[in-house]
Amino acid sequence: MRCIFCSGLMLLVAVSMLPGCSFNVSVNAESETDMGSHHVVVKPGSAMTSSTSATFGDDATYTFSCGKVTVKIENEILVVNDLSYGMLEVGQPIEIDHGKVFVAGQERTGKPVEAPDQGEPVKQDAK
């Protein structure tokens, strides 16, 4: 009887420890993808990711969303969360680590993306 009680108690302790193990595994996860010739790593990662790509002749646009981070490469210009991080050279790896952006191992500083000129408002004839 005592042996059954000890075995049951050990099983209960082992089962209660399982949820803690699975939580610790995902804390430092990273998400990664290839965007054209660039390998992109986002830390911490997220289970909620999506990516798109579009190519028109020589123009190429790649977008990768990972949780709260959005990475866009348009004609080799890197934009992360609406901040421009400049031109990329073919094949340079990109790492976003807790909000810091590294291109080929060098940290870069982002600048706000300027909105394109909308032009003059369309004039309508009054009748």
XYZ file of N, CA, C and O in Angstrom:
508
model
N 0.831 -1.194 0.000
C 0.000 0.000 0.000
C 0.873 1.254 0.000
O 0.607 2.191 -0.715
N 1.910 1.219 0.836
C 2.795 2.370 0.932
C 3.544 2.595 -0.391
O 3.786 3.717 -0.800
N 3.909 1.522 -1.084
C 4.619 1.606 -2.357
C 3.728 2.245 -3.431
O 4.204 3.044 -4.234
N 2.452 1.918 -3.425
C 1.513 2.498 -4.391
C 1.369 4.000 -4.131
O 1.357 4.803 -5.065
N 1.273 4.402 -2.860
C 1.159 5.814 -2.519
C 2.391 6.595 -2.990
O 2.282 7.674 -3.572
N 3.608 6.054 -2.763
C 4.852 6.728 -3.179
C 4.928 6.832 -4.697
O 5.325 7.873 -5.235
N 4.535 5.777 -5.391
C 4.563 5.805 -6.863
C 3.581 6.843 -7.395
O 3.890 7.584 -8.328
N 2.406 6.898 -6.804
C 1.402 7.882 -7.221
C 1.862 9.308 -6.962
O 1.670 10.201 -7.790
N 2.492 9.534 -5.836
C 2.998 10.862 -5.506
C 4.111 11.281 -6.481
O 4.123 12.417 -6.948
N 5.005 10.376 -6.824
C 6.080 10.677 -7.770
C 5.511 10.990 -9.160
O 5.977 11.896 -9.849
N 4.488 10.251 -9.566
C 3.856 10.505 -10.856
C 3.185 11.877 -10.861
O 3.305 12.635 -11.828
N 2.520 12.240 -9.788
C 1.864 13.546 -9.677
C 2.893 14.685 -9.750
O 2.681 15.683 -10.438
N 4.022 14.539 -9.089
C 5.078 15.554 -9.123
C 5.630 15.683 -10.539
O 5.818 16.791 -11.054
N 5.867 14.573 -11.211
C 6.412 14.604 -12.569
C 5.439 15.276 -13.539
O 5.843 16.102 -14.374
N 4.159 14.966 -13.457
C 3.148 15.559 -14.341
C 2.997 17.052 -14.064
O 2.846 17.851 -14.992
N 3.076 17.463 -12.814
C 2.925 18.882 -12.492
C 4.106 19.716 -12.994
O 3.984 20.914 -13.186
N 5.242 19.113 -13.244
C 6.412 19.841 -13.730
C 6.374 20.036 -15.244
O 7.048 20.916 -15.772
N 5.606 19.260 -15.979
C 5.580 19.343 -17.439
C 5.178 20.709 -17.986
O 5.826 21.218 -18.885
N 4.111 21.359 -17.495
C 3.758 22.661 -18.066
C 4.868 23.701 -17.914
O 5.074 24.521 -18.795
N 5.612 23.675 -16.850
C 6.726 24.607 -16.664
C 7.819 24.405 -17.691
O 8.412 25.353 -18.179
N 8.066 23.191 -18.079
C 9.102 22.910 -19.071
C 8.730 23.462 -20.436
O 9.539 24.063 -21.112
N 7.497 23.274 -20.862
C 7.108 23.743 -22.187
C 7.100 25.272 -22.251
O 7.389 25.845 -23.280
N 6.830 25.956 -21.157
C 6.842 27.417 -21.139
C 8.250 27.954 -21.337
O 8.478 28.843 -22.127
N 9.219 27.373 -20.676
C 10.599 27.845 -20.761
C 11.200 27.639 -22.144
O 12.053 28.391 -22.559
N 10.766 26.650 -22.869
C 11.310 26.370 -24.187
C 10.996 27.495 -25.164
O 11.815 27.869 -25.971
N 9.807 28.099 -25.084
C 9.396 29.085 -26.076
C 9.776 30.529 -25.728
O 9.591 31.404 -26.552
N 10.318 30.786 -24.558
C 10.611 32.153 -24.143
C 11.651 32.817 -25.045
O 11.502 33.951 -25.449
N 12.714 32.134 -25.397
C 13.794 32.719 -26.185
C 13.747 32.289 -27.644
O 14.767 32.289 -28.323
N 12.583 31.947 -28.138
C 12.452 31.477 -29.513
C 12.764 32.593 -30.495
O 12.718 33.774 -30.176
N 13.095 32.201 -31.712
C 13.319 33.159 -32.782
C 12.548 32.684 -34.007
O 12.268 31.498 -34.153
N 12.206 33.621 -34.862
C 11.553 33.309 -36.121
C 12.484 33.732 -37.235
O 13.165 34.754 -37.132
N 12.528 32.947 -38.299
C 13.415 33.292 -39.395
C 12.780 32.954 -40.733
O 11.907 32.099 -40.822
N 13.240 33.687 -41.762
C 12.755 33.481 -43.120
C 13.787 34.014 -44.099
O 14.703 34.744 -43.713
N 13.631 33.657 -45.346
C 14.450 34.217 -46.405
C 13.613 35.214 -47.186
O 12.480 34.921 -47.569
N 14.170 36.401 -47.388
C 13.513 37.466 -48.142
C 14.428 37.814 -49.307
O 15.379 38.570 -49.131
N 14.148 37.234 -50.476
C 15.062 37.392 -51.598
C 16.377 36.733 -51.237
O 16.416 35.572 -50.817
N 17.486 37.457 -51.356
C 18.803 36.903 -51.037
C 19.181 37.094 -49.572
O 20.288 36.750 -49.166
N 18.279 37.635 -48.767
C 18.580 37.973 -47.373
C 17.932 36.979 -46.408
O 16.749 36.680 -46.526
N 18.712 36.500 -45.442
C 18.183 35.649 -44.376
C 17.842 36.560 -43.201
O 18.697 37.309 -42.725
N 16.606 36.503 -42.735
C 16.117 37.403 -41.687
C 15.776 36.594 -40.441
O 15.072 35.585 -40.514
N 16.296 37.059 -39.280
C 16.015 36.438 -37.988
C 15.400 37.497 -37.087
O 15.930 38.605 -36.970
N 14.263 37.162 -36.443
C 13.589 38.072 -35.510
C 13.584 37.418 -34.133
O 13.144 36.275 -33.985
N 14.099 38.158 -33.123
C 14.126 37.692 -31.737
C 13.416 38.711 -30.864
O 13.688 39.900 -31.017
N 12.604 38.369 -29.950
C 12.056 37.030 -29.797
C 11.093 36.738 -30.935
O 10.503 37.650 -31.514
N 10.949 35.492 -31.226
C 10.069 35.065 -32.304
C 8.611 35.087 -31.893
O 8.264 35.486 -30.784
N 7.775 34.663 -32.796
C 6.342 34.630 -32.542
C 5.721 33.486 -33.334
O 6.200 33.154 -34.427
N 4.673 32.919 -32.791
C 3.929 31.893 -33.524
C 3.075 32.536 -34.608
O 2.655 31.877 -35.544
N 2.838 33.836 -34.487
C 2.011 34.563 -35.454
C 2.912 35.225 -36.489
O 3.400 36.325 -36.273
N 3.170 34.546 -37.611
C 4.004 35.107 -38.665
C 3.285 35.022 -39.999
O 2.417 34.178 -40.199
N 3.657 35.919 -40.914
C 3.159 35.859 -42.284
C 4.190 36.505 -43.186
O 4.980 37.342 -42.750
N 4.193 36.108 -44.452
C 5.130 36.707 -45.393
C 4.501 36.782 -46.775
O 3.649 35.973 -47.122
N 4.930 37.801 -47.539
C 4.487 37.968 -48.911
C 5.675 38.402 -49.748
O 6.652 38.937 -49.231
N 5.575 38.183 -51.048
C 6.594 38.674 -51.967
C 5.930 38.996 -53.290
O 4.943 38.382 -53.673
N 6.476 40.014 -53.963
C 5.976 40.416 -55.274
C 7.154 40.870 -56.116
O 8.002 41.622 -55.650
N 7.199 40.405 -57.363
C 8.279 40.779 -58.273
C 7.666 41.277 -59.574
O 6.819 40.605 -60.157
N 8.075 42.466 -59.989
C 7.639 43.053 -61.248
C 8.886 43.505 -61.998
O 9.444 44.565 -61.696
N 9.356 42.701 -62.943
C 10.596 43.036 -63.647
C 11.760 43.041 -62.686
O 12.033 42.057 -62.019
N 12.461 44.172 -62.593
C 13.591 44.302 -61.683
C 13.165 44.720 -60.277
O 13.988 44.728 -59.354
N 11.900 45.108 -60.095
C 11.407 45.551 -58.790
C 10.930 44.342 -57.984
O 10.163 43.523 -58.483
N 11.379 44.259 -56.734
C 10.969 43.170 -55.851
C 10.630 43.730 -54.481
O 11.338 44.590 -53.962
N 9.532 43.241 -53.907
C 9.106 43.652 -52.568
C 8.826 42.397 -51.745
O 8.091 41.510 -52.182
N 9.420 42.340 -50.547
C 9.211 41.227 -49.627
C 8.736 41.804 -48.296
O 9.263 42.810 -47.837
N 7.764 41.147 -47.681
C 7.257 41.582 -46.384
C 7.166 40.374 -45.459
O 6.703 39.309 -45.866
N 7.625 40.546 -44.211
C 7.570 39.495 -43.200
C 7.055 40.111 -41.906
O 7.624 41.077 -41.408
N 5.953 39.580 -41.385
C 5.400 40.034 -40.105
C 5.595 38.935 -39.082
O 5.275 37.775 -39.328
N 6.113 39.332 -37.919
C 6.388 38.395 -36.837
C 5.960 39.061 -35.532
O 6.710 39.875 -34.985
N 4.776 38.757 -35.071
C 4.257 39.424 -33.874
C 4.116 40.907 -34.125
O 3.419 41.329 -35.041
N 4.817 41.739 -33.353
C 4.744 43.189 -33.486
C 5.805 43.756 -34.433
O 5.907 44.960 -34.583
N 6.583 42.899 -35.059
C 7.660 43.339 -35.953
C 7.247 43.107 -37.407
O 6.838 42.014 -37.771
N 7.390 44.161 -38.228
C 7.145 44.043 -39.661
C 8.409 44.442 -40.400
O 8.920 45.546 -40.213
N 8.913 43.525 -41.216
C 10.129 43.746 -41.994
C 9.722 43.827 -43.462
O 9.006 42.961 -43.961
N 10.197 44.876 -44.147
C 9.899 45.040 -45.566
C 11.198 45.347 -46.303
O 11.976 46.189 -45.869
N 11.421 44.637 -47.390
C 12.555 44.923 -48.267
C 11.955 45.245 -49.631
O 11.322 44.396 -50.250
N 12.134 46.488 -50.054
C 11.606 46.928 -51.338
C 12.749 47.497 -52.161
O 13.333 48.521 -51.783
N 13.083 46.809 -53.251
C 14.198 47.213 -54.107
C 15.475 47.416 -53.299
O 16.161 48.421 -53.432
N 15.739 46.463 -52.377
C 16.942 46.423 -51.537
C 17.002 47.534 -50.484
O 18.062 47.803 -49.921
N 15.873 48.172 -50.194
C 15.792 49.140 -49.088
C 15.094 48.443 -47.924
O 13.994 47.905 -48.089
N 15.724 48.445 -46.748
C 15.197 47.770 -45.571
C 14.355 48.717 -44.729
O 14.810 49.800 -44.351
N 13.120 48.303 -44.428
C 12.227 49.062 -43.554
C 11.722 48.109 -42.473
O 11.206 47.035 -42.778
N 11.898 48.504 -41.199
C 11.416 47.713 -40.069
C 10.504 48.607 -39.240
O 10.925 49.672 -38.781
N 9.260 48.194 -39.082
C 8.262 48.954 -38.308
C 8.226 50.429 -38.717
O 8.290 51.324 -37.887
N 8.144 50.668 -40.013
C 8.020 52.019 -40.597
C 9.249 52.906 -40.372
O 9.154 54.123 -40.460
N 10.402 52.319 -40.074
C 11.666 53.052 -40.008
C 12.589 52.486 -41.083
O 12.739 51.260 -41.206
N 13.234 53.373 -41.851
C 14.138 52.952 -42.910
C 15.533 52.705 -42.340
O 16.066 53.524 -41.599
N 16.119 51.565 -42.733
C 17.463 51.213 -42.287
C 18.442 51.176 -43.459
O 19.501 50.576 -43.369
N 18.099 51.836 -44.557
C 19.026 52.018 -45.668
C 19.063 50.875 -46.655
O 18.294 49.922 -46.593
N 20.009 51.029 -47.577
C 20.189 50.067 -48.666
C 20.903 48.803 -48.174
O 21.740 48.858 -47.279
N 20.551 47.705 -48.807
C 21.184 46.426 -48.529
C 22.037 46.009 -49.718
O 21.735 46.352 -50.857
N 23.094 45.263 -49.440
C 23.854 44.613 -50.488
C 23.329 43.187 -50.606
O 22.842 42.609 -49.628
N 23.421 42.622 -51.784
C 22.909 41.282 -52.033
C 23.484 40.290 -51.025
O 24.689 40.273 -50.766
N 22.598 39.511 -50.427
C 23.000 38.437 -49.517
C 23.283 38.826 -48.085
O 23.601 37.958 -47.276
N 23.154 40.101 -47.728
C 23.438 40.488 -46.346
C 22.377 39.916 -45.400
O 21.185 40.088 -45.636
N 22.805 39.260 -44.306
C 21.840 38.765 -43.326
C 21.313 39.912 -42.460
O 22.016 40.894 -42.217
N 20.069 39.758 -42.004
C 19.411 40.776 -41.185
C 18.945 40.118 -39.893
O 18.373 39.028 -39.920
N 19.206 40.795 -38.768
C 18.749 40.298 -37.470
C 18.069 41.430 -36.727
O 18.627 42.516 -36.602
N 16.853 41.183 -36.250
C 16.136 42.127 -35.400
C 16.079 41.473 -34.027
O 15.447 40.434 -33.848
N 16.789 42.052 -33.064
C 16.908 41.466 -31.736
C 16.386 42.448 -30.701
O 17.037 43.447 -30.398
N 15.176 42.190 -30.200
C 14.536 43.034 -29.202
C 14.513 44.505 -29.629
O 14.843 45.397 -28.862
N 14.169 44.743 -30.905
C 14.016 46.102 -31.412
C 15.261 46.687 -32.054
O 15.183 47.709 -32.727
N 16.406 46.073 -31.866
C 17.632 46.556 -32.512
C 17.800 45.842 -33.849
O 17.556 44.644 -33.956
N 18.243 46.591 -34.867
C 18.376 46.050 -36.213
C 19.858 45.936 -36.568
O 20.607 46.907 -36.459
N 20.256 44.738 -36.996
C 21.632 44.469 -37.401
C 21.639 43.985 -38.846
O 20.864 43.108 -39.207
N 22.503 44.574 -39.656
C 22.682 44.151 -41.040
C 24.130 43.692 -41.173
O 25.054 44.465 -40.896
N 24.316 42.441 -41.551
C 25.649 41.838 -41.658
C 26.446 42.038 -40.363
O 27.631 42.344 -40.382
N 25.767 41.913 -39.226
C 26.421 42.016 -37.925
C 26.631 43.424 -37.402
O 27.069 43.604 -36.280
N 26.316 44.446 -38.195
C 26.499 45.840 -37.780
C 25.153 46.458 -37.419
O 24.209 46.392 -38.209
N 25.060 47.084 -36.235
C 23.807 47.728 -35.833
C 23.560 48.971 -36.685
O 24.477 49.745 -36.959
N 22.302 49.134 -37.104
C 21.910 50.313 -37.882
C 20.843 51.083 -37.114
O 20.099 50.531 -36.319
N 20.792 52.387 -37.391
C 19.795 53.263 -36.785
C 18.740 53.586 -37.824
O 19.065 53.934 -38.952
N 17.479 53.496 -37.427
C 16.385 53.750 -38.357
C 16.007 55.213 -38.435
O 16.206 55.984 -37.499
N 15.479 55.590 -39.597
C 14.972 56.940 -39.824
C 13.530 56.830 -40.286
O 13.187 55.911 -41.030
N 12.670 57.771 -39.879
C 11.275 57.706 -40.311
C 11.165 57.685 -41.834
O 11.905 58.383 -42.533
N 10.249 56.863 -42.318
C 10.016 56.772 -43.754
C 9.187 57.974 -44.176
O 8.161 58.273 -43.569
N 9.645 58.667 -45.216
C 8.911 59.827 -45.706
C 7.780 59.367 -46.606
O 7.964 58.474 -47.434
N 6.623 59.981 -46.431
C 5.473 59.661 -47.277
C 5.705 60.231 -48.668
O 6.251 61.326 -48.810
N 5.309 59.498 -49.715
C 5.474 60.035 -51.069
C 4.591 61.254 -51.274
O 3.547 61.396 -50.650
N 5.051 62.172 -52.144
C 4.264 63.367 -52.438
C 2.931 62.959 -53.047
O 2.879 62.132 -53.953
N 1.897 63.551 -52.533
C 0.562 63.229 -53.025
C 0.178 64.094 -54.214
O -0.844 63.875 -54.835
N 0.962 65.123 -54.526
C 0.654 65.985 -55.651
C -0.414 67.016 -55.292
O -0.842 67.127 -54.142
N -0.802 67.754 -56.277
C -1.808 68.789 -56.076
C -3.184 68.150 -55.970
O -3.476 67.156 -56.628
N -4.060 68.729 -55.162
C -5.419 68.205 -55.106
C -6.102 68.429 -56.460
O -5.829 69.386 -57.168
N -6.972 67.515 -56.799
C -7.706 67.602 -58.060
C -8.728 68.720 -57.957
O -9.512 68.766 -57.009
N -8.719 69.622 -58.935
C -9.688 70.742 -58.932
C -10.943 70.309 -59.662
O -10.885 69.655 -60.695
N -12.058 70.669 -59.067
C -13.340 70.344 -59.688
C -13.991 71.629 -60.145
O -13.923 72.646 -59.471
N -14.612 71.574 -61.316
C -15.319 72.745 -61.846
C -16.639 72.912 -61.111
O -17.382 71.955 -60.939
N -16.903 74.144 -60.673
C -18.180 74.427 -60.025
C -19.193 74.761 -61.121
O -18.936 75.563 -61.981
N -20.351 74.149 -61.088
C -21.384 74.405 -62.114
C -22.624 74.970 -61.471
O -23.009 74.731 -60.425
